[in-house]
CSV table of N, CA, C and O in Angstrom, one decimal:
chain,number,residue,atom,x,y,z
A,238,MET,N,-11.8,-27.5,-47.3
A,238,MET,CA,-12.2,-26.3,-47.5
A,238,MET,C,-11.1,-24.7,-47.1
A,238,MET,O,-10.8,-24.1,-48.0
A,239,ARG,N,-10.5,-25.1,-45.7
A,239,ARG,CA,-10.5,-24.3,-45.0
A,239,ARG,C,-9.0,-23.8,-45.5
A,239,ARG,O,-8.7,-22.5,-45.8
A,240,GLN,N,-8.2,-25.2,-46.2
A,240,GLN,CA,-6.9,-24.7,-47.0
A,240,GLN,C,-7.5,-24.2,-48.0
A,240,GLN,O,-6.4,-23.2,-48.7
A,241,ARG,N,-8.4,-24.5,-48.8
A,241,ARG,CA,-8.6,-24.1,-50.2
A,241,ARG,C,-8.6,-22.2,-49.9
A,241,ARG,O,-8.4,-21.4,-50.8
A,242,ARG,N,-9.1,-21.6,-48.8
A,242,ARG,CA,-9.5,-20.4,-48.6
A,242,ARG,C,-8.4,-20.0,-48.5
A,242,ARG,O,-8.0,-18.5,-48.9
A,243,TRP,N,-7.3,-20.4,-47.8
A,243,TRP,CA,-6.0,-19.8,-47.4
A,243,TRP,C,-5.2,-19.7,-48.5
A,243,TRP,O,-4.6,-18.7,-48.7
A,244,ILE,N,-5.3,-21.0,-49.3
A,244,ILE,CA,-4.5,-20.5,-50.8
A,244,ILE,C,-5.3,-19.4,-51.4
A,244,ILE,O,-4.2,-18.6,-52.1
A,245,GLU,N,-6.6,-18.9,-51.5
A,245,GLU,CA,-7.1,-18.1,-52.4
A,245,GLU,C,-6.5,-16.6,-52.2
A,245,GLU,O,-6.1,-16.1,-52.3
A,246,GLN,N,-6.6,-17.0,-50.2
A,246,GLN,CA,-6.2,-15.4,-49.6
A,246,GLN,C,-4.8,-15.2,-50.5
A,246,GLN,O,-4.2,-13.4,-50.4
A,247,LEU,N,-4.1,-16.1,-50.4
A,247,LEU,CA,-2.5,-15.7,-50.4
A,247,LEU,C,-1.7,-16.2,-51.5
A,247,LEU,O,-0.8,-16.0,-52.1
A,248,LYS,N,-2.9,-16.1,-52.7
A,248,LYS,CA,-1.7,-16.8,-54.2
A,248,LYS,C,-1.8,-15.3,-54.9
A,248,LYS,O,-0.7,-15.4,-55.7
A,249,ASP,N,-2.2,-14.1,-54.2
A,249,ASP,CA,-1.9,-13.1,-54.7
A,249,ASP,C,-0.1,-12.3,-54.2
A,249,ASP,O,0.3,-11.4,-54.6
A,250,TYR,N,0.2,-13.6,-53.1
A,250,TYR,CA,1.4,-12.7,-52.5
A,250,TYR,C,2.3,-13.3,-53.2
A,250,TYR,O,2.8,-14.4,-53.4
A,251,ASP,N,3.4,-12.7,-52.5
A,251,ASP,CA,5.1,-13.2,-53.1
A,251,ASP,C,5.9,-13.5,-51.6
A,251,ASP,O,6.5,-13.2,-51.1
A,252,LEU,N,5.4,-15.5,-51.4
A,252,LEU,CA,5.9,-15.3,-50.6
A,252,LEU,C,7.3,-16.9,-50.6
A,252,LEU,O,7.0,-17.0,-51.5
A,253,THR,N,8.0,-16.8,-49.5
A,253,THR,CA,9.1,-17.9,-49.2
A,253,THR,C,8.8,-18.1,-48.0
A,253,THR,O,8.9,-18.1,-46.9
A,254,ILE,N,8.4,-20.0,-48.4
A,254,ILE,CA,8.4,-20.6,-46.8
A,254,ILE,C,9.8,-21.2,-46.7
A,254,ILE,O,10.0,-22.0,-48.0
A,255,SER,N,10.1,-21.5,-46.3
A,255,SER,CA,11.3,-22.2,-46.2
A,255,SER,C,11.7,-23.0,-44.7
A,255,SER,O,11.0,-22.9,-44.0
A,256,TYR,N,12.0,-24.6,-45.1
A,256,TYR,CA,11.9,-25.4,-44.2
A,256,TYR,C,13.1,-25.5,-43.8
A,256,TYR,O,14.8,-25.9,-44.3
A,257,HIS,N,13.5,-26.0,-42.3
A,257,HIS,CA,14.7,-26.1,-41.6
A,257,HIS,C,15.1,-27.4,-40.6
A,257,HIS,O,13.6,-28.3,-40.0
A,258,PRO,N,15.7,-28.6,-41.3
A,258,PRO,CA,15.6,-30.0,-40.9
A,258,PRO,C,15.9,-29.7,-38.8
A,258,PRO,O,15.9,-28.9,-38.8
A,259,GLY,N,15.0,-31.0,-38.4
A,259,GLY,CA,14.8,-31.1,-37.3
A,259,GLY,C,16.1,-30.4,-36.6
A,259,GLY,O,15.6,-29.4,-35.6
A,260,LYS,N,17.5,-31.2,-36.3
A,260,LYS,CA,18.3,-30.2,-35.3
A,260,LYS,C,18.6,-29.1,-35.9
A,260,LYS,O,19.2,-27.9,-34.8
A,261,ALA,N,18.9,-28.7,-36.7
A,261,ALA,CA,19.1,-27.1,-37.1
A,261,ALA,C,17.8,-26.5,-36.7
A,261,ALA,O,18.0,-25.0,-36.4
A,262,ASN,N,16.7,-26.5,-36.9
A,262,ASN,CA,15.9,-25.9,-36.3
A,262,ASN,C,15.7,-25.4,-34.8
A,262,ASN,O,14.8,-26.0,-33.9
A,263,LYS,N,16.6,-24.6,-34.4
A,263,LYS,CA,16.6,-24.0,-32.7
A,263,LYS,C,15.1,-23.2,-32.4
A,263,LYS,O,14.5,-23.2,-31.4
A,264,VAL,N,14.7,-22.8,-33.8
A,264,VAL,CA,13.4,-21.8,-32.7
A,264,VAL,C,12.3,-22.7,-32.8
A,264,VAL,O,11.5,-22.1,-31.5
A,265,ALA,N,12.4,-23.9,-32.9
A,265,ALA,CA,11.2,-24.8,-32.5
A,265,ALA,C,11.0,-25.1,-31.3
A,265,ALA,O,10.2,-25.1,-30.6
A,266,ASP,N,12.2,-25.4,-30.8
A,266,ASP,CA,12.5,-25.9,-29.7
A,266,ASP,C,12.4,-24.9,-28.2
A,266,ASP,O,11.6,-24.8,-27.6
A,267,ALA,N,12.9,-23.3,-28.9
A,267,ALA,CA,12.4,-22.0,-28.2
A,267,ALA,C,11.4,-21.8,-27.7
A,267,ALA,O,10.7,-21.3,-27.0
A,268,LEU,N,10.2,-22.6,-29.0
A,268,LEU,CA,8.7,-21.9,-29.3
A,268,LEU,C,8.0,-22.7,-28.1
A,268,LEU,O,7.2,-22.7,-27.5
A,269,SER,N,8.5,-23.9,-27.7
A,269,SER,CA,7.8,-24.8,-27.1
A,269,SER,C,8.3,-24.8,-25.4
A,269,SER,O,7.9,-25.4,-24.2
A,270,ARG,N,9.3,-23.4,-24.9
A,270,ARG,CA,9.7,-23.2,-23.5
A,270,ARG,C,8.9,-22.4,-23.4
A,270,ARG,O,9.0,-21.1,-23.9
A,271,LYS,N,8.8,-21.8,-21.9
A,271,LYS,CA,8.3,-20.5,-21.7
A,271,LYS,C,9.3,-19.4,-21.4
A,271,LYS,O,10.0,-19.9,-20.8
A,272,SER,N,9.2,-18.6,-21.3
A,272,SER,CA,9.9,-17.2,-21.2
A,272,SER,C,9.7,-15.8,-20.7
A,272,SER,O,8.2,-15.7,-21.1
A,273,GLY,N,9.6,-15.5,-19.5
A,273,GLY,CA,9.1,-14.2,-19.1
A,273,GLY,C,9.7,-13.1,-20.6
A,273,GLY,O,8.7,-12.0,-20.1
A,274,LYS,N,10.0,-13.0,-20.7
A,274,LYS,CA,10.2,-11.9,-22.0
A,274,LYS,C,9.8,-12.3,-23.5
A,274,LYS,O,9.9,-13.6,-23.7
A,275,LYS,N,9.5,-11.4,-23.7
A,275,LYS,CA,8.8,-11.4,-25.4
A,275,LYS,C,10.0,-11.1,-26.2
A,275,LYS,O,10.7,-10.2,-26.1
A,276,THR,N,10.3,-12.2,-27.1
A,276,THR,CA,11.1,-12.3,-28.4
A,276,THR,C,10.2,-12.4,-29.3
A,276,THR,O,9.2,-13.3,-29.3
A,277,THR,N,10.7,-11.9,-30.5
A,277,THR,CA,10.4,-12.3,-31.9
A,277,THR,C,11.2,-13.1,-32.3
A,277,THR,O,12.5,-13.0,-32.5
A,278,LEU,N,10.5,-14.3,-32.4
A,278,LEU,CA,11.4,-15.5,-33.1
A,278,LEU,C,11.7,-15.6,-34.7
A,278,LEU,O,12.6,-15.9,-35.6
A,279,ALA,N,10.9,-15.1,-35.2
A,279,ALA,CA,10.4,-15.1,-37.1
A,279,ALA,C,9.6,-13.7,-37.0
A,279,ALA,O,8.7,-13.6,-36.3
A,280,SER,N,9.5,-14.0,-38.5
A,280,SER,CA,8.5,-12.6,-39.1
A,280,SER,C,8.1,-13.0,-40.6
A,280,SER,O,9.1,-13.8,-41.4
A,281,LEU,N,7.3,-13.0,-41.0
A,281,LEU,CA,6.1,-12.9,-42.2
A,281,LEU,C,6.4,-11.9,-42.5
A,281,LEU,O,5.7,-11.0,-42.2
A,282,SER,N,6.9,-12.0,-43.9
A,282,SER,CA,6.8,-10.6,-45.3
A,282,SER,C,5.7,-10.6,-46.2
A,282,SER,O,6.6,-11.5,-46.6
A,283,ALA,N,5.2,-10.5,-46.5
A,283,ALA,CA,4.1,-10.8,-47.8
A,283,ALA,C,3.6,-9.3,-48.4
A,283,ALA,O,3.5,-8.4,-47.8
A,284,ARG,N,3.5,-9.3,-49.8
A,284,ARG,CA,3.1,-8.3,-50.8
A,284,ARG,C,2.4,-8.5,-51.6
A,284,ARG,O,3.0,-9.5,-52.3
A,285,PRO,N,1.2,-7.8,-51.9
A,285,PRO,CA,1.0,-8.4,-53.0
A,285,PRO,C,1.7,-7.6,-54.4
A,285,PRO,O,2.1,-6.9,-54.5
A,286,CYS,N,1.4,-8.6,-55.4
A,286,CYS,CA,2.5,-8.2,-56.5
A,286,CYS,C,1.9,-8.2,-58.0
A,286,CYS,O,2.0,-7.7,-58.8
A,287,LEU,N,0.7,-8.4,-58.0
A,287,LEU,CA,-0.1,-8.4,-59.2
A,287,LEU,C,-0.8,-6.8,-59.2
A,287,LEU,O,-0.7,-6.5,-60.2
A,288,GLN,N,-1.4,-6.7,-58.0
A,288,GLN,CA,-1.8,-5.1,-58.4
A,288,GLN,C,-0.4,-4.0,-58.7
A,288,GLN,O,-0.6,-3.3,-59.4
A,289,GLU,N,0.3,-4.1,-58.4
A,289,GLU,CA,1.9,-3.8,-58.4
A,289,GLU,C,2.3,-3.8,-59.6
A,289,GLU,O,2.7,-2.6,-60.6
A,290,THR,N,2.0,-4.6,-60.5
A,290,THR,CA,2.5,-4.9,-61.6
A,290,THR,C,1.6,-4.6,-62.6
A,290,THR,O,2.1,-4.3,-63.7
A,291,VAL,N,0.5,-4.5,-62.6
A,291,VAL,CA,-0.5,-3.9,-63.2
A,291,VAL,C,-0.5,-2.8,-63.5
A,291,VAL,O,-0.4,-1.8,-64.2
A,292,LYS,N,0.1,-2.1,-61.7
A,292,LYS,CA,0.0,-0.5,-62.1
A,292,LYS,C,1.2,-0.4,-63.0
A,292,LYS,O,1.3,1.0,-63.5
A,293,LEU,N,2.2,-1.0,-62.9
A,293,LEU,CA,3.6,-0.6,-63.6
A,293,LEU,C,3.4,-0.3,-65.0
A,293,LEU,O,3.9,0.3,-65.8
A,294,ASN,N,2.3,-1.7,-65.6
A,294,ASN,CA,2.0,-1.5,-66.9
A,294,ASN,C,1.1,-0.6,-67.4
A,294,ASN,O,1.5,0.0,-68.5
A,295,GLN,N,0.2,-0.2,-66.2
A,295,GLN,CA,-0.4,1.1,-66.8
A,295,GLN,C,0.2,2.3,-67.0
A,295,GLN,O,-0.4,3.2,-67.8
A,296,ASP,N,0.9,2.2,-66.4
A,296,ASP,CA,2.1,3.6,-66.0
A,296,ASP,C,2.8,3.5,-67.7
A,296,ASP,O,3.2,4.4,-68.3
A,297,ARG,N,3.1,2.2,-67.7
A,297,ARG,CA,3.9,2.4,-69.3
A,297,ARG,C,3.5,2.2,-70.5
A,297,ARG,O,3.5,2.9,-71.5
A,298,ASN,N,2.1,2.0,-70.5
A,298,ASN,CA,0.8,2.2,-71.8
A,298,ASN,C,0.5,3.4,-71.4
A,298,ASN,O,-0.2,3.8,-71.0
A,299,PRO,N,0.1,3.9,-73.0
A,299,PRO,CA,-0.2,4.9,-73.0
A,299,PRO,C,-1.8,5.3,-73.3
A,299,PRO,O,-2.2,6.2,-72.6
A,300,GLU,N,-2.3,4.3,-73.5
A,300,GLU,CA,-3.7,4.0,-73.4
A,300,GLU,C,-4.5,4.3,-72.3
A,300,GLU,O,-5.1,5.0,-71.7
A,301,PRO,N,-3.8,3.6,-71.1
A,301,PRO,CA,-4.4,3.8,-69.4
A,301,PRO,C,-4.1,5.3,-69.3
A,301,PRO,O,-5.2,5.7,-68.4
A,302,THR,N,-2.9,5.2,-69.5
A,302,THR,CA,-2.6,6.9,-69.1
A,302,THR,C,-3.3,7.9,-70.1
A,302,THR,O,-3.9,8.6,-68.7
A,303,LYS,N,-4.1,8.1,-70.7
A,303,LYS,CA,-5.3,8.6,-71.2
A,303,LYS,C,-6.3,8.3,-70.6
A,303,LYS,O,-7.0,9.5,-70.7
A,304,LEU,N,-6.8,7.1,-70.4
A,304,LEU,CA,-7.9,7.3,-69.8
A,304,LEU,C,-7.9,7.7,-68.2
A,304,LEU,O,-9.0,8.2,-68.0
A,305,LYS,N,-6.6,7.8,-67.7
A,305,LYS,CA,-6.6,8.0,-66.1
A,305,LYS,C,-6.9,9.7,-66.2
A,305,LYS,O,-7.2,10.4,-65.5
A,306,GLY,N,-6.0,10.1,-67.3
A,306,GLY,CA,-6.8,12.2,-67.8
A,306,GLY,C,-8.0,12.6,-67.7
A,306,GLY,O,-8.7,13.2,-67.5
A,307,GLN,N,-8.8,11.1,-68.5
A,307,GLN,CA,-9.9,11.5,-68.5
A,307,GLN,C,-11.0,11.4,-67.2
A,307,GLN,O,-11.7,11.9,-67.6
A,308,VAL,N,-10.8,10.4,-66.5
A,308,VAL,CA,-11.0,10.0,-65.2
A,308,VAL,C,-11.4,11.3,-64.2
A,308,VAL,O,-11.7,12.2,-63.9
A,309,GLU,N,-9.6,11.8,-63.8
A,309,GLU,CA,-9.3,13.3,-63.7
A,309,GLU,C,-10.1,14.5,-64.1
A,309,GLU,O,-10.4,15.6,-63.1
A,310,SER,N,-10.2,14.9,-65.5
A,310,SER,CA,-11.1,15.7,-66.1
A,310,SER,C,-12.6,14.9,-65.7
A,310,SER,O,-13.5,16.2,-65.8
A,311,GLY,N,-13.0,14.3,-65.1
A,311,GLY,CA,-14.6,13.9,-64.9
A,311,GLY,C,-15.5,13.7,-66.2
A,311,GLY,O,-16.3,13.6,-66.1
A,312,LYS,N,-14.5,13.1,-67.1
A,312,LYS,CA,-15.2,13.0,-68.7
A,312,LYS,C,-15.9,11.7,-68.7
A,312,LYS,O,-16.5,11.1,-69.7
A,313,SER,N,-15.4,10.4,-67.5
A,313,SER,CA,-15.7,9.3,-67.2
A,313,SER,C,-16.6,8.8,-66.5
A,313,SER,O,-15.6,8.7,-65.4
A,314,GLN,N,-17.3,8.1,-66.3
A,314,GLN,CA,-18.0,7.8,-65.0
A,314,GLN,C,-18.2,6.2,-64.9
A,314,GLN,O,-18.0,5.8,-63.7
A,315,ASP,N,-17.7,5.3,-65.4
A,315,ASP,CA,-17.3,3.8,-65.4
A,315,ASP,C,-16.0,3.8,-64.9
A,315,ASP,O,-15.7,2.8,-64.1
A,316,LEU,N,-14.9,4.4,-65.1
A,316,LEU,CA,-13.7,4.2,-64.3
A,316,LEU,C,-13.7,5.3,-63.1
A,316,LEU,O,-14.0,6.1,-63.2
A,317,GLN,N,-12.6,4.7,-62.6
A,317,GLN,CA,-12.0,4.8,-61.3
A,317,GLN,C,-10.0,5.0,-61.1
A,317,GLN,O,-10.1,3.8,-62.2
A,318,ILE,N,-9.9,5.6,-60.0
A,318,ILE,CA,-8.8,5.9,-60.1
A,318,ILE,C,-8.4,5.7,-58.6
A,318,ILE,O,-9.5,6.7,-57.8
A,319,ASP,N,-7.8,4.4,-58.1
A,319,ASP,CA,-7.6,4.4,-56.8
A,319,ASP,C,-6.8,5.1,-55.7
A,319,ASP,O,-5.8,5.9,-56.5
A,320,ASP,N,-6.4,5.1,-54.6
A,320,ASP,CA,-5.0,6.0,-53.9
A,320,ASP,C,-4.0,5.5,-54.4
A,320,ASP,O,-2.8,6.6,-54.2
A,321,LYS,N,-3.8,4.8,-54.7
A,321,LYS,CA,-2.4,3.9,-55.3
A,321,LYS,C,-1.9,4.4,-57.0
A,321,LYS,O,-1.2,3.8,-57.3
A,322,ARG,N,-3.0,5.1,-57.7
A,322,ARG,CA,-3.0,5.5,-59.2
A,322,ARG,C,-3.3,4.3,-59.5
A,322,ARG,O,-2.9,4.6,-60.5
A,323,VAL,N,-4.3,3.3,-59.3
A,323,VAL,CA,-4.2,2.1,-59.9
A,323,VAL,C,-5.8,2.4,-60.9
A,323,VAL,O,-6.6,2.7,-60.2
A,324,LEU,N,-5.9,2.0,-62.2
A,324,LEU,CA,-7.4,2.1,-62.9
A,324,LEU,C,-8.1,1.0,-62.7
A,324,LEU,O,-7.4,-0.2,-62.7
A,325,TRP,N,-9.0,1.3,-62.2
A,325,TRP,CA,-10.2,0.3,-62.2
A,325,TRP,C,-11.5,0.7,-62.9
A,325,TRP,O,-11.7,2.0,-63.4
A,326,MET,N,-12.3,-0.5,-63.7
A,326,MET,CA,-13.0,0.1,-64.6
A,326,MET,C,-14.5,-1.3,-63.8
A,326,MET,O,-14.9,-2.0,-64.3
A,327,LYS,N,-15.4,0.0,-63.4
A,327,LYS,CA,-16.5,-1.0,-62.3
A,327,LYS,C,-16.2,-1.7,-61.6
A,327,LYS,O,-16.6,-2.9,-61.7
A,328,GLY,N,-15.0,-1.4,-60.9
A,328,GLY,CA,-14.5,-2.2,-59.3
A,328,GLY,C,-14.0,-3.4,-59.9
A,328,GLY,O,-13.6,-4.0,-59.1
A,329,ARG,N,-13.5,-3.6,-61.4
A,329,ARG,CA,-12.7,-4.5,-61.6
A,329,ARG,C,-11.2,-3.8,-62.2
A,329,ARG,O,-10.7,-2.9,-62.8
A,330,LEU,N,-10.5,-4.4,-62.2
A,330,LEU,CA,-8.8,-4.0,-62.5
A,330,LEU,C,-8.6,-4.2,-64.0
A,330,LEU,O,-9.0,-4.9,-64.6
A,331,CYS,N,-7.8,-3.0,-64.4
A,331,CYS,CA,-7.8,-2.8,-65.8
A,331,CYS,C,-6.9,-3.0,-66.4
A,331,CYS,O,-5.5,-2.6,-65.7
A,332,VAL,N,-6.4,-4.6,-67.1
A,332,VAL,CA,-5.1,-4.4,-67.3
A,332,VAL,C,-4.5,-4.4,-68.8
A,332,VAL,O,-5.9,-4.6,-69.6
A,333,PRO,N,-3.8,-3.9,-69.2
A,333,PRO,CA,-3.3,-3.4,-70.2
A,333,PRO,C,-3.2,-4.1,-71.1
A,333,PRO,O,-2.3,-5.3,-70.6
A,334,ASP,N,-2.7,-3.8,-72.8
A,334,ASP,CA,-2.9,-5.1,-73.4
A,334,ASP,C,-1.2,-4.7,-73.7
A,334,ASP,O,-1.1,-4.0,-75.1
A,335,SER,N,-0.6,-4.9,-73.3
A,335,SER,CA,0.8,-5.0,-73.6
A,335,SER,C,1.7,-6.2,-73.5
A,335,SER,O,1.9,-6.7,-72.4
A,336,GLY,N,2.4,-6.4,-74.6
A,336,GLY,CA,3.1,-7.8,-74.8
A,336,GLY,C,2.0,-8.7,-74.4
A,336,GLY,O,1.3,-9.2,-74.7
A,337,ASN,N,2.4,-9.9,-73.7
A,337,ASN,CA,2.3,-10.9,-73.5
A,337,ASN,C,1.8,-11.1,-71.5
A,337,ASN,O,1.2,-12.2,-71.2
A,338,PHE,N,0.9,-9.7,-71.2
A,338,PHE,CA,1.1,-9.7,-69.9
A,338,PHE,C,-0.2,-10.4,-69.5
A,338,PHE,O,-0.6,-10.9,-68.8
A,339,ARG,N,-1.5,-10.1,-70.0
A,339,ARG,CA,-2.3,-10.6,-69.7
A,339,ARG,C,-2.5,-12.5,-70.0
A,339,ARG,O,-3.2,-13.0,-69.6
A,340,GLN,N,-1.8,-12.6,-71.3
A,340,GLN,CA,-1.7,-13.9,-71.1
A,340,GLN,C,-0.8,-14.7,-70.3
A,340,GLN,O,-1.4,-15.6,-69.9
A,341,GLU,N,-0.2,-13.9,-69.6
A,341,GLU,CA,0.6,-14.5,-68.2
A,341,GLU,C,-0.3,-14.4,-67.3
A,341,GLU,O,-0.1,-15.9,-66.8
A,342,ILE,N,-1.1,-13.3,-67.2
A,342,ILE,CA,-2.3,-13.6,-66.2
A,342,ILE,C,-3.4,-14.9,-66.2
A,342,ILE,O,-3.6,-15.6,-65.0
A,343,LEU,N,-3.5,-15.0,-67.6
A,343,LEU,CA,-4.7,-16.1,-67.7
A,343,LEU,C,-4.2,-17.0,-67.5
A,343,LEU,O,-4.4,-18.6,-66.8
A,344,SER,N,-2.6,-17.7,-68.2
A,344,SER,CA,-1.8,-19.1,-67.9
A,344,SER,C,-1.6,-19.3,-65.9
A,344,SER,O,-2.0,-20.2,-65.5
A,345,GLU,N,-1.5,-17.8,-65.4
A,345,GLU,CA,-1.1,-18.0,-63.8
A,345,GLU,C,-2.7,-18.7,-63.4
A,345,GLU,O,-2.8,-20.1,-62.7
A,346,ALA,N,-3.5,-18.3,-63.3
A,346,ALA,CA,-4.9,-18.5,-63.2
A,346,ALA,C,-5.2,-19.7,-63.7
A,346,ALA,O,-6.2,-20.4,-63.0
A,347,HIS,N,-5.0,-20.0,-64.7
A,347,HIS,CA,-5.5,-21.7,-65.1
A,347,HIS,C,-4.6,-22.7,-65.3
A,347,HIS,O,-5.3,-23.7,-64.7
A,348,LYS,N,-3.5,-22.5,-64.8
A,348,LYS,CA,-2.3,-23.8,-64.8
A,348,LYS,C,-1.5,-23.9,-63.5
A,348,LYS,O,-1.1,-24.9,-62.6
A,349,SER,N,-2.2,-22.8,-62.2
A,349,SER,CA,-2.1,-23.0,-61.1
A,349,SER,C,-2.5,-23.9,-60.0
A,349,SER,O,-3.5,-24.4,-60.2
A,350,LYS,N,-1.4,-25.0,-59.5
A,350,LYS,CA,-1.9,-26.0,-58.6
A,350,LYS,C,-2.9,-25.4,-57.8
A,350,LYS,O,-3.8,-26.2,-57.5
A,351,PHE,N,-3.2,-23.7,-57.5
A,351,PHE,CA,-4.4,-23.8,-56.5
A,351,PHE,C,-5.6,-23.0,-57.0
A,351,PHE,O,-6.7,-22.9,-56.8
A,352,SER,N,-6.0,-23.3,-58.4
A,352,SER,CA,-6.7,-22.8,-59.0
A,352,SER,C,-7.8,-24.2,-59.5
A,352,SER,O,-7.3,-25.3,-59.7
A,353,PHE,N,-8.9,-23.8,-59.2
A,353,PHE,CA,-10.0,-24.4,-59.9
A,353,PHE,C,-11.5,-24.2,-60.3
A,353,PHE,O,-11.3,-22.9,-60.6
A,354,HIS,N,-11.9,-25.2,-60.9
A,354,HIS,CA,-13.2,-24.7,-61.6
A,354,HIS,C,-14.2,-25.3,-60.9
A,354,HIS,O,-14.5,-26.3,-60.6
A,355,PRO,N,-15.2,-24.1,-60.6
A,355,PRO,CA,-16.1,-24.2,-59.7
A,355,PRO,C,-17.9,-24.9,-60.2
A,355,PRO,O,-18.4,-25.4,-59.8
A,356,GLY,N,-17.7,-25.3,-61.1
A,356,GLY,CA,-18.4,-25.5,-62.3
A,356,GLY,C,-19.4,-25.2,-63.5
A,356,GLY,O,-20.0,-23.5,-62.4
A,357,SER,N,-20.1,-25.6,-64.3
A,357,SER,CA,-20.9,-24.5,-65.0
A,357,SER,C,-22.2,-23.6,-64.2
A,357,SER,O,-22.6,-22.9,-64.5
A,358,THR,N,-22.9,-24.7,-63.1
A,358,THR,CA,-23.8,-24.3,-62.4
A,358,THR,C,-23.2,-23.3,-61.4
A,358,THR,O,-24.0,-22.1,-61.5
A,359,LYS,N,-22.2,-23.2,-60.9
A,359,LYS,CA,-22.0,-22.0,-60.0
A,359,LYS,C,-21.7,-20.6,-61.1
A,359,LYS,O,-21.7,-19.9,-60.2
A,360,ASN,N,-21.1,-20.7,-62.1
A,360,ASN,CA,-20.3,-19.7,-62.5
A,360,ASN,C,-22.0,-19.1,-63.6
A,360,ASN,O,-21.9,-18.3,-63.3
A,361,VAL,N,-22.7,-19.9,-63.6
A,361,VAL,CA,-24.0,-18.9,-64.2
A,361,VAL,C,-25.2,-18.5,-63.0
A,361,VAL,O,-25.6,-17.5,-63.0
A,362,GLN,N,-24.5,-19.2,-61.5
A,362,GLN,CA,-25.7,-18.6,-60.4
A,362,GLN,C,-24.8,-17.0,-60.2
A,362,GLN,O,-25.3,-16.1,-59.6
A,363,ARG,N,-23.4,-17.2,-60.4
A,363,ARG,CA,-22.9,-16.0,-60.0
A,363,ARG,C,-22.9,-14.5,-60.9
A,363,ARG,O,-22.6,-14.0,-60.6
A,364,SER,N,-23.3,-15.2,-62.0
A,364,SER,CA,-23.5,-14.2,-63.1
A,364,SER,C,-24.7,-13.1,-62.9
A,364,SER,O,-25.8,-13.4,-62.7
């Protein structure tokens, strides 16, 4: 279950994990030895890509741009704009209907090796 939680946390990030065969992996040997100096042997960089992609689609689509204007003028109570200028409705990300972007998100969520269905009873309990 711990692995599933980590997978759930990391699925929205664009990661690359590289394998180095035994003899070529000098970093592993260096990690097993003590040293008086602090040295950075490797670094990991991850960035969320779904929210950035949604923001780009919101900026390109006229409907979310119009809704952002309503929020800024105080005409909409259900919508919010966060500090990165991303549009949210009642705490949920607003995904614009542009091209097949929604379909890509749904297929990623359903066809991914990391997705699972908790069962009908859990879904009923959550709602």
